[in-house]
C-alpha positions as protocol buffer text, in pm:
chain_id: "A"
residue {
  index: 1
  type: MET
  ca { x: -8685 y: -6664 z: -7075 }
}
residue {
  index: 2
  type: LEU
  ca { x: -8610 y: -6372 z: -6831 }
}
residue {
  index: 3
  type: LYS
  ca { x: -8359 y: -6275 z: -7139 }
}
residue {
  index: 4
  type: THR
  ca { x: -8693 y: -6228 z: -7337 }
}
residue {
  index: 5
  type: VAL
  ca { x: -8894 y: -6068 z: -7126 }
}
residue {
  index: 6
  type: THR
  ca { x: -8575 y: -5753 z: -7033 }
}
residue {
  index: 7
  type: PHE
  ca { x: -8547 y: -5755 z: -7401 }
}
residue {
  index: 8
  type: THR
  ca { x: -8953 y: -5680 z: -7462 }
}
residue {
  index: 9
  type: LEU
  ca { x: -8948 y: -5422 z: -7203 }
}
residue {
  index: 10
  type: LEU
  ca { x: -8666 y: -5241 z: -7360 }
}
residue {
  index: 11
  type: HIS
  ca { x: -8803 y: -5279 z: -7694 }
}
residue {
  index: 12
  type: PHE
  ca { x: -9144 y: -5133 z: -7574 }
}
residue {
  index: 13
  type: CYS
  ca { x: -8959 y: -4825 z: -7434 }
}
residue {
  index: 14
  type: ILE
  ca { x: -8771 y: -4771 z: -7768 }
}
residue {
  index: 15
  type: ALA
  ca { x: -9068 y: -4832 z: -8018 }
}
residue {
  index: 16
  type: PHE
  ca { x: -9252 y: -4578 z: -7802 }
}
residue {
  index: 17
  type: SER
  ca { x: -9014 y: -4357 z: -7790 }
}
residue {
  index: 18
  type: VAL
  ca { x: -8973 y: -4369 z: -8195 }
}
residue {
  index: 19
  type: ALA
  ca { x: -9331 y: -4346 z: -8258 }
}
residue {
  index: 20
  type: TYR
  ca { x: -9414 y: -4075 z: -8011 }
}
residue {
  index: 21
  type: ALA
  ca { x: -9117 y: -3852 z: -8186 }
}
residue {
  index: 22
  type: LEU
  ca { x: -9250 y: -3946 z: -8554 }
}
residue {
  index: 23
  type: THR
  ca { x: -9608 y: -3875 z: -8477 }
}
residue {
  index: 24
  type: GLY
  ca { x: -9637 y: -3659 z: -8174 }
}
residue {
  index: 25
  type: SER
  ca { x: -9918 y: -3900 z: -8068 }
}
residue {
  index: 26
  type: VAL
  ca { x: -9926 y: -4062 z: -7735 }
}
residue {
  index: 27
  type: ALA
  ca { x: -10201 y: -4283 z: -7850 }
}
residue {
  index: 28
  type: VAL
  ca { x: -10017 y: -4393 z: -8174 }
}
residue {
  index: 29
  type: GLY
  ca { x: -9688 y: -4447 z: -7971 }
}
residue {
  index: 30
  type: GLY
  ca { x: -9874 y: -4656 z: -7710 }
}
residue {
  index: 31
  type: LEU
  ca { x: -10026 y: -4870 z: -8000 }
}
residue {
  index: 32
  type: VAL
  ca { x: -9660 y: -4912 z: -8172 }
}
residue {
  index: 33
  type: ALA
  ca { x: -9510 y: -5007 z: -7855 }
}
residue {
  index: 34
  type: ALA
  ca { x: -9761 y: -5272 z: -7740 }
}
residue {
  index: 35
  type: VAL
  ca { x: -9794 y: -5423 z: -8080 }
}
residue {
  index: 36
  type: GLU
  ca { x: -9485 y: -5397 z: -8266 }
}
residue {
  index: 37
  type: PRO
  ca { x: -9243 y: -5518 z: -7970 }
}
residue {
  index: 38
  type: LEU
  ca { x: -9465 y: -5806 z: -7857 }
}
residue {
  index: 39
  type: CYS
  ca { x: -9451 y: -5949 z: -8211 }
}
residue {
  index: 40
  type: ASN
  ca { x: -9073 y: -5908 z: -8226 }
}
residue {
  index: 41
  type: SER
  ca { x: -9027 y: -6058 z: -7861 }
}
residue {
  index: 42
  type: VAL
  ca { x: -9207 y: -6386 z: -7995 }
}
residue {
  index: 43
  type: GLY
  ca { x: -9006 y: -6390 z: -8336 }
}
residue {
  index: 44
  type: PHE
  ca { x: -8731 y: -6358 z: -8110 }
}
residue {
  index: 45
  type: TYR
  ca { x: -8817 y: -6648 z: -7831 }
}
residue {
  index: 46
  type: PHE
  ca { x: -8880 y: -6892 z: -8134 }
}
residue {
  index: 47
  type: HIS
  ca { x: -8536 y: -6739 z: -8327 }
}
residue {
  index: 48
  type: GLU
  ca { x: -8336 y: -6847 z: -8016 }
}
residue {
  index: 49
  type: ARG
  ca { x: -8485 y: -7155 z: -7974 }
}
residue {
  index: 50
  type: ILE
  ca { x: -8384 y: -7287 z: -8346 }
}
residue {
  index: 51
  type: TRP
  ca { x: -8057 y: -7108 z: -8306 }
}
residue {
  index: 52
  type: LYS
  ca { x: -7991 y: -7349 z: -7994 }
}
residue {
  index: 53
  type: ARG
  ca { x: -8080 y: -7649 z: -8222 }
}
residue {
  index: 54
  type: PHE
  ca { x: -7761 y: -7532 z: -8435 }
}
residue {
  index: 55
  type: GLU
  ca { x: -7569 y: -7485 z: -8149 }
}
residue {
  index: 56
  type: THR
  ca { x: -7609 y: -7829 z: -7959 }
}
residue {
  index: 57
  type: GLY
  ca { x: -7588 y: -7998 z: -8333 }
}
residue {
  index: 58
  type: ASP
  ca { x: -7239 y: -7837 z: -8375 }
}
residue {
  index: 59
  type: LYS
  ca { x: -7060 y: -8014 z: -8081 }
}
residue {
  index: 60
  type: PRO
  ca { x: -6847 y: -8323 z: -8183 }
}
residue {
  index: 61
  type: HIS
  ca { x: -6963 y: -8662 z: -8114 }
}
residue {
  index: 62
  type: GLN
  ca { x: -6776 y: -8802 z: -7813 }
}
residue {
  index: 63
  type: GLU
  ca { x: -6738 y: -9189 z: -7838 }
}
residue {
  index: 64
  type: ILE
  ca { x: -6903 y: -9378 z: -7519 }
}
residue {
  index: 65
  type: PRO
  ca { x: -6620 y: -9569 z: -7337 }
}
residue {
  index: 66
  type: LYS
  ca { x: -6735 y: -9936 z: -7361 }
}
residue {
  index: 67
  type: HIS
  ca { x: -6731 y: -9972 z: -6977 }
}
residue {
  index: 68
  type: ALA
  ca { x: -7017 y: -9690 z: -6983 }
}
residue {
  index: 69
  type: TRP
  ca { x: -7276 y: -9822 z: -7234 }
}
residue {
  index: 70
  type: LEU
  ca { x: -7547 y: -9907 z: -6986 }
}
residue {
  index: 71
  type: HIS
  ca { x: -7520 y: -9546 z: -6807 }
}
residue {
  index: 72
  type: HIS
  ca { x: -7550 y: -9392 z: -7162 }
}
residue {
  index: 73
  type: ARG
  ca { x: -7841 y: -9617 z: -7288 }
}
residue {
  index: 74
  type: ALA
  ca { x: -8062 y: -9562 z: -6951 }
}
């Protein structure tokens, strides 16, 4: 979650700088910086969660030793 928060702060700064440079308006820069990165960060959070499912699904299945059956079923 910390990665998402730091990414969001960085994105706010970049979005404001780009919008301000293009428009010269602090209000437009602030509005773009508030809305666009927030939406993007929510998307990024879910993107990371979805990819975690794929990453854990790619690991080869390890056979459980016969003597450890109870431990793995608990």
